Short mmCIF file of C-alpha atoms in Angstrom, two decimals:
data_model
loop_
_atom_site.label_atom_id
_atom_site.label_comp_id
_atom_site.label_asym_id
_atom_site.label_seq_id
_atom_site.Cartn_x
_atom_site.Cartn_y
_atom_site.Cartn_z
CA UNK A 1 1.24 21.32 33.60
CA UNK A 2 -1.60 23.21 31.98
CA UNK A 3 -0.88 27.11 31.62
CA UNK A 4 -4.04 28.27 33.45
CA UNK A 5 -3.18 31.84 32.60
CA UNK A 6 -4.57 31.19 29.30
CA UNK A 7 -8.16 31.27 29.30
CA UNK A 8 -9.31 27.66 27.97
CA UNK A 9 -12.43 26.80 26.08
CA UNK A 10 -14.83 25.48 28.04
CA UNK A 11 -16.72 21.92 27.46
CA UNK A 12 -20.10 20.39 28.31
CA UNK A 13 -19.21 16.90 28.13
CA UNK A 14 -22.32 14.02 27.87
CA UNK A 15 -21.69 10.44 28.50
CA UNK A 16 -19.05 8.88 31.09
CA UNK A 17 -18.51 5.68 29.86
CA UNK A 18 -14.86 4.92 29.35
CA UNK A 19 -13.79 7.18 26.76
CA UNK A 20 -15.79 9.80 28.12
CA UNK A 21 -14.62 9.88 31.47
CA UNK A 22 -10.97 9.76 29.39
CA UNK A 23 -11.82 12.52 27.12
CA UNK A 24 -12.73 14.34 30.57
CA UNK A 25 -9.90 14.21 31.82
CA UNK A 26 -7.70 14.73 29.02
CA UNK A 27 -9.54 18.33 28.81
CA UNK A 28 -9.43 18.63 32.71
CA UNK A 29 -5.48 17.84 32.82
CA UNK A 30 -5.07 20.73 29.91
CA UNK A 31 -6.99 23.01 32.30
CA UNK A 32 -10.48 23.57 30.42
CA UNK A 33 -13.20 23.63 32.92
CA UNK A 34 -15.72 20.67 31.90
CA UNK A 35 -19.01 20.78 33.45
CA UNK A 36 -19.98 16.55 33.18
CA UNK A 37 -23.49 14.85 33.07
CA UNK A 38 -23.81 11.18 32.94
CA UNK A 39 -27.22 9.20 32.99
CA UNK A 40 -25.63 6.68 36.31
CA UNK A 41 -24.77 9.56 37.89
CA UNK A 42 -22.16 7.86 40.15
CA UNK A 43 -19.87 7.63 37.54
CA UNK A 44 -19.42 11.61 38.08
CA UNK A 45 -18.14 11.28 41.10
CA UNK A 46 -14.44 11.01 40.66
CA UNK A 47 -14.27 13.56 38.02
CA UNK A 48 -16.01 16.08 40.39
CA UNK A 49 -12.83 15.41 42.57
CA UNK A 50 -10.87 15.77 39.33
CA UNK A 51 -12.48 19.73 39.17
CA UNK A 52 -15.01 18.61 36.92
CA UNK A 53 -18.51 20.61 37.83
CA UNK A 54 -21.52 18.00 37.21
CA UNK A 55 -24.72 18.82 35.93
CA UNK A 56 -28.09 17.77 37.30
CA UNK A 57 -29.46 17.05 33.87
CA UNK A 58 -28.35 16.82 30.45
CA UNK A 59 -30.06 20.33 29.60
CA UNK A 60 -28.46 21.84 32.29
CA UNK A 61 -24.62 20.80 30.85
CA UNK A 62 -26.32 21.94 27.42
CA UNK A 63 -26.71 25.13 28.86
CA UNK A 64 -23.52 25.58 30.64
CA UNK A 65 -21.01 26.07 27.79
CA UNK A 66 -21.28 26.50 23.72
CA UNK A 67 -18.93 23.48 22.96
CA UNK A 68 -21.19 20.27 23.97
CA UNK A 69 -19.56 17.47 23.43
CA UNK A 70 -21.76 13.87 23.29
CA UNK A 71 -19.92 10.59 23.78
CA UNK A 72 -22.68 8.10 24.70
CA UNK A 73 -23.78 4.67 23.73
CA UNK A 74 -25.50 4.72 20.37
CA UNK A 75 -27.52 7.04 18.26
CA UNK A 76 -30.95 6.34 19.31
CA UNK A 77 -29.10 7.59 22.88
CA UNK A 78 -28.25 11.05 21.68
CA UNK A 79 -32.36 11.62 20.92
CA UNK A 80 -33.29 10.44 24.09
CA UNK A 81 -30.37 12.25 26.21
CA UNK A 82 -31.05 15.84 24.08
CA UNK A 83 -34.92 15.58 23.87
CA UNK A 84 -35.96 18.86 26.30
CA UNK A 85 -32.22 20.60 25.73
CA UNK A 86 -31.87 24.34 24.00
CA UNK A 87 -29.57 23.72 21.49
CA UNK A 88 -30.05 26.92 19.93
CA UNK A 89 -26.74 28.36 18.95
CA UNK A 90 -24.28 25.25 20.83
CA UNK A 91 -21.41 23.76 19.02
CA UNK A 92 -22.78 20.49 19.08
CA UNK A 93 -19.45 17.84 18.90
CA UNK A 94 -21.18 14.17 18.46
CA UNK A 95 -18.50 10.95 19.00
CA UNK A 96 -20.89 8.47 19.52
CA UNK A 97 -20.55 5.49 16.89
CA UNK A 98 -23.03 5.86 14.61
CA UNK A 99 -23.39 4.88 10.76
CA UNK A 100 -22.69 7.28 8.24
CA UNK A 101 -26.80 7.70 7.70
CA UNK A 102 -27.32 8.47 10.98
CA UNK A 103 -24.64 10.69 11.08
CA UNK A 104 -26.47 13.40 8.55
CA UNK A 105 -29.58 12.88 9.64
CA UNK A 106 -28.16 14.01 13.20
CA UNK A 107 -27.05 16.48 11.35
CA UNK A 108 -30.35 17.73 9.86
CA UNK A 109 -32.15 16.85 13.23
CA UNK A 110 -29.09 19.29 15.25
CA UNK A 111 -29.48 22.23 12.71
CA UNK A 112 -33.53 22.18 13.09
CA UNK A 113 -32.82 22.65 16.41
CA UNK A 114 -30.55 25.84 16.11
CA UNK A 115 -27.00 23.84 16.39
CA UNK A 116 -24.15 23.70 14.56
CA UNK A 117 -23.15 20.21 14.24
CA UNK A 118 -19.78 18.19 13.82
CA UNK A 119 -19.73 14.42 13.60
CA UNK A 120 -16.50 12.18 15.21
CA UNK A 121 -15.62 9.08 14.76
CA UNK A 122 -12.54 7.91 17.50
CA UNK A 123 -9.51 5.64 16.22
CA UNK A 124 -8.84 5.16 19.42
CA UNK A 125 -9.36 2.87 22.84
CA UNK A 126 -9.59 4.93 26.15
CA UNK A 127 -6.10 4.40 27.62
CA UNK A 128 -4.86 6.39 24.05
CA UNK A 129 -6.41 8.89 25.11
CA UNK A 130 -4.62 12.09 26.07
CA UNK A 131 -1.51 10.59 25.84
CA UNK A 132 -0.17 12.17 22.15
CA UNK A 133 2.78 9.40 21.82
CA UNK A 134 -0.20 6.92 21.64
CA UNK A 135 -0.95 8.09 18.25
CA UNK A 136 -4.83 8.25 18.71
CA UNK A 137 -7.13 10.81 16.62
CA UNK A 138 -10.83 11.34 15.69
CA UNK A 139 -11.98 12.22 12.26
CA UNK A 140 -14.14 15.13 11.82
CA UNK A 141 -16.90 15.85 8.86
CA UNK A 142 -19.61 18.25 9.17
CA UNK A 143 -19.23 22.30 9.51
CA UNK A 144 -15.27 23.08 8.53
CA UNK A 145 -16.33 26.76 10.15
CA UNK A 146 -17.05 24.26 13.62
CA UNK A 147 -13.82 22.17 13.42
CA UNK A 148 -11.40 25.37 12.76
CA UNK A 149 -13.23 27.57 15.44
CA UNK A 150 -12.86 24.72 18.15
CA UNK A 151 -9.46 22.71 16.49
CA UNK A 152 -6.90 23.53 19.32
CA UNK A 153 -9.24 22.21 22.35
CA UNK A 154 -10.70 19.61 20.10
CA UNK A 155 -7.00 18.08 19.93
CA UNK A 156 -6.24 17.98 23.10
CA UNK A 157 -7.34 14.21 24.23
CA UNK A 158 -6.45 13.30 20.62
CA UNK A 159 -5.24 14.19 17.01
CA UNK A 160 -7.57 15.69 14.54
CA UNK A 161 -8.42 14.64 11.43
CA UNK A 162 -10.95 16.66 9.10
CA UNK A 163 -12.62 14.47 6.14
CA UNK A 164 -14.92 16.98 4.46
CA UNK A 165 -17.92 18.91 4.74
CA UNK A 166 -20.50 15.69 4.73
CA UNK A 167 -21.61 15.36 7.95
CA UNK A 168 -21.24 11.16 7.34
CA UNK A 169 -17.73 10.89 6.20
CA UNK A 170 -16.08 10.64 9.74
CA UNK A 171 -18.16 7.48 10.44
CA UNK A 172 -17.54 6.26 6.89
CA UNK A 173 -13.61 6.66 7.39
CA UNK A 174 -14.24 5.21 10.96
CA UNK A 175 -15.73 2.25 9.81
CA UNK A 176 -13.72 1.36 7.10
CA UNK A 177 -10.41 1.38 8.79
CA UNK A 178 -12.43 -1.06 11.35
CA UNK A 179 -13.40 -3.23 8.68
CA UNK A 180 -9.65 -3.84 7.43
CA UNK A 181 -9.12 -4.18 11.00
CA UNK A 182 -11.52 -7.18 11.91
CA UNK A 183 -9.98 -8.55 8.07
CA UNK A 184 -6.72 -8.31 9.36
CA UNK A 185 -7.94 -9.97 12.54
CA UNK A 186 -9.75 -12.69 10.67
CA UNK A 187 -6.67 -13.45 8.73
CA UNK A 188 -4.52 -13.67 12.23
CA UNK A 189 -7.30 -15.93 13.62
CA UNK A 190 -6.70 -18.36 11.26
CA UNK A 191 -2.82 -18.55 10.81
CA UNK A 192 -2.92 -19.48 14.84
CA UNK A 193 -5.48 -21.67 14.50
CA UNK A 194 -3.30 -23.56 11.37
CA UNK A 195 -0.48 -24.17 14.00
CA UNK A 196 -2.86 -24.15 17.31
CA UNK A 197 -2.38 -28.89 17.32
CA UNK A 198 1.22 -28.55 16.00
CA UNK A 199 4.50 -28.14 18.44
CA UNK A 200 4.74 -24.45 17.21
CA UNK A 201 5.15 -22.01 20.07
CA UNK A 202 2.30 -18.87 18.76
CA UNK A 203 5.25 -16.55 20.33
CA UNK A 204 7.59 -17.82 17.64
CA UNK A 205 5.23 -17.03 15.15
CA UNK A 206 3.99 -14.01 16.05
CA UNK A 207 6.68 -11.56 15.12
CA UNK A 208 7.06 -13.21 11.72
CA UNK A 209 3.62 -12.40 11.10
CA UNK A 210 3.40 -9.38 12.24
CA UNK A 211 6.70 -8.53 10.01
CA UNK A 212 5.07 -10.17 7.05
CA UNK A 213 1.54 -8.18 7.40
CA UNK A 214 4.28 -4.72 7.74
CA UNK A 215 5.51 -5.85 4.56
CA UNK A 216 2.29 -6.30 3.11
CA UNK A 217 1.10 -2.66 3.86
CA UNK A 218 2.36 -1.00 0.70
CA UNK A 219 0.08 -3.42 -1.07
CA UNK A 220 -2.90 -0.77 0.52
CA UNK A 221 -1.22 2.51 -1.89
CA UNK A 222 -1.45 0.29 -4.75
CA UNK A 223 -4.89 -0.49 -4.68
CA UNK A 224 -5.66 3.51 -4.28
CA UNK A 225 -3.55 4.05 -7.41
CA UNK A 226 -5.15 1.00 -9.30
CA UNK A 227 -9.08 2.93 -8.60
CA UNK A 228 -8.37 5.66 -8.73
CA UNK A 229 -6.87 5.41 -12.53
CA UNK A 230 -9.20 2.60 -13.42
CA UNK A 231 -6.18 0.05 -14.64
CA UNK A 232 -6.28 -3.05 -12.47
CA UNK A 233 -2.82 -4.58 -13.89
CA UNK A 234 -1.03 -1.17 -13.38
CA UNK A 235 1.95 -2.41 -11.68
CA UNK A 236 0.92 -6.31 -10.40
CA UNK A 237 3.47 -8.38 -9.36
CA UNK A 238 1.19 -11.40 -8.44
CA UNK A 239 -1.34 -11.96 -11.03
CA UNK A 240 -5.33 -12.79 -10.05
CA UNK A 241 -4.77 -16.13 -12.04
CA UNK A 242 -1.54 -17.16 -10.30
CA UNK A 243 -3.27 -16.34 -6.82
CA UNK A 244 -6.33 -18.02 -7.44
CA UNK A 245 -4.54 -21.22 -8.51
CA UNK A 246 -2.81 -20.97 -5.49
CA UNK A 247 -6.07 -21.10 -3.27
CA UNK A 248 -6.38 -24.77 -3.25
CA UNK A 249 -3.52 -25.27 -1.24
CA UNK A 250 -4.96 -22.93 1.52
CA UNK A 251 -7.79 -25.44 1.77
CA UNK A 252 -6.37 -28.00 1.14
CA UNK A 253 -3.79 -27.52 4.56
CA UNK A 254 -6.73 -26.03 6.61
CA UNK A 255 -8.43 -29.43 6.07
CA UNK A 256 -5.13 -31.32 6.87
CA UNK A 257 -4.77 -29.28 10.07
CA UNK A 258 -8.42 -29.41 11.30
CA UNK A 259 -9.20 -25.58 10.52
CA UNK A 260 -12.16 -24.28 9.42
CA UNK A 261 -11.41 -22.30 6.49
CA UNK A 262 -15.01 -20.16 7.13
CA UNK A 263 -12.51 -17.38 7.17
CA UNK A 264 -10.82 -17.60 4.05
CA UNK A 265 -13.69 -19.05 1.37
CA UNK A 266 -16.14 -16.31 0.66
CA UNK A 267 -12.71 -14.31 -0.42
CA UNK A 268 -11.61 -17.20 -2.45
CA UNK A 269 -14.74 -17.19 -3.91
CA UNK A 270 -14.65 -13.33 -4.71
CA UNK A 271 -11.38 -14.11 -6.16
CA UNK A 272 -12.44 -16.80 -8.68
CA UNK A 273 -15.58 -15.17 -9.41
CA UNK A 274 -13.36 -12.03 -10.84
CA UNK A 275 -11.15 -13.91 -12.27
CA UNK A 276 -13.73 -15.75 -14.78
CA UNK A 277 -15.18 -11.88 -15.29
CA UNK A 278 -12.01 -10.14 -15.76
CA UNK A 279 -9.28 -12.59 -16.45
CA UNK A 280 -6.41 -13.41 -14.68
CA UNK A 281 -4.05 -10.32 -15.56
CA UNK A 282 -4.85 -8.13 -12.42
CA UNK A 283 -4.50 -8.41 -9.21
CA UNK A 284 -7.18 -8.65 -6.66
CA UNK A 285 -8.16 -4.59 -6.90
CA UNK A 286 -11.23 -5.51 -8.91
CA UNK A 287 -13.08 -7.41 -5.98
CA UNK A 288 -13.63 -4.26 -5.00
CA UNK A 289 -15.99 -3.93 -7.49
CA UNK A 290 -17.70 -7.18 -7.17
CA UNK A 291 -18.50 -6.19 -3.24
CA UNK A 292 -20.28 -2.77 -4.54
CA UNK A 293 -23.34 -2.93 -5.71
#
């Protein structure tokens, strides 16, 4: 039960889509008073029942509180959903998913406009949301002076996470965990589809993959260690040579099974591509290299 004899920071929440509306009621439930504008403004309704006060306009909620926090579908959204506000002197919180470009050049565009800016990017779906056991947080880049002076309401619908002073590095850190994400994904995709004809139940199979990609995890620290000293064989238990020898066999059983192995090639090809570079004594840190340009 929120302490409401303890005043609470109040929030000017933008944008009720689904993690909106959760992030509103995460800050509701600790007992901040949230004043709520949404462009469907339907979607306030149940949050006004909630004790949410909604705004007629997007200025309006601008000019309610300092914090504003925007949640709302892309960046060419924010422009359009700000154009007319004061920003002058608001704490302007942005956690719509933008790219790390965008996210300084929101940054420029909110401090030409008076505003102190702080960019988020959410590792989290809505249902994580205020629920701290769910293990959800947002990075934060931008103003350190912003994230410290609002930390302790910022944390309330999740963990915090700041990732430096450049306003684009919470998108970049947001967007590369989602990228080993969808590669993770990829690589799930196409162990079920290997076994997807056979008389292999995919519930049988799925805890021993998701035991094997556990075990596989330590195989991220070694990669940081491996750039961030520059030696590639520093510790490799599976050399680049043996793996890409190995590779045909992939193929070869994706073919047998009636898999597409769209998935797999263009890393295969990565890997053979450093191997004739680099030799076959690393591991497979130096693709990294091969992707940057």
């Amino acid at each position: 039960m929120a302490d409401n004899n303890i005043e609470k920071t109040p929030v000017a929440l933008l944008g009720l889509g689904a993690m909106g509306a959760a992030l509103a009621r995460a800050w509701l439930a600790a007992g901040h008073p949230v004043t709520v504008w949404n462009r469907t403004p339907a979607r306030a309704a149940a949050l006004a029942a909630e004790g949410a006060r909604v705004a007629g306009s997007a200025a309006e909620a601008v000019a309610a509180h300092t914090l504003v926090v925007a949640c709302l579908l892309d960046d060419a959204s924010v422009d359009e959903v700000l154009t007319g506000a004061d920003l002058t002197d608001r704490d302007l919180v942005n956690l719509t998913t933008s790219t790390p470009a965008q996210a300084r050049a929101r940054a420029e565009w909110a401090r030409e406009r008076g505003a102190h800016y702080l960019d988020g990017g959410i590792m989290a779906v809505p249902p994580m949301i205020g629920v701290p056991e769910a293990g959800s947080y947002v990075f934060y880049s931008g103003s350190r002076e912003l994230f410290e002076r609002h930390r302790e309401t910022l944390a309330v619908p999740a963990g915090t996470t700041y990732v430096g002073h450049d306003a684009g590095f919470a998108a970049l850190h947001d967007v590369a965990l989602l990228s080993a994400m969808y590669g993770m994904f990829a690589g799930i995709t196409h162990a079920f589809a290997l076994i997807r004809k056979e008389d292999i139940d995919p519930a049988s199979l799925a805890p021993l993959l998701a035991d094997w990609l556990v075990a596989m995890a330590p195989g991220i620290h070694q990669t940081a260690d491996q750039l961030r000293h520059g030696d590639y064989t520093k510790g490799v238990v599976s050399r680049l040579a043996m793996q890409v020898a190995g590779t045909p066999t992939f193929l070869s059983t994706a073919q047998q099974q009636g898999v597409s192995p769209e998935l797999l090639s263009p890393y295969f090809a990565l890997m053979r591509r450093r191997l004739a570079e680099a030799g076959g004594e690393e591991g497979l840190t130096g693709l990294v290299d091969l992707l940057v340009h």
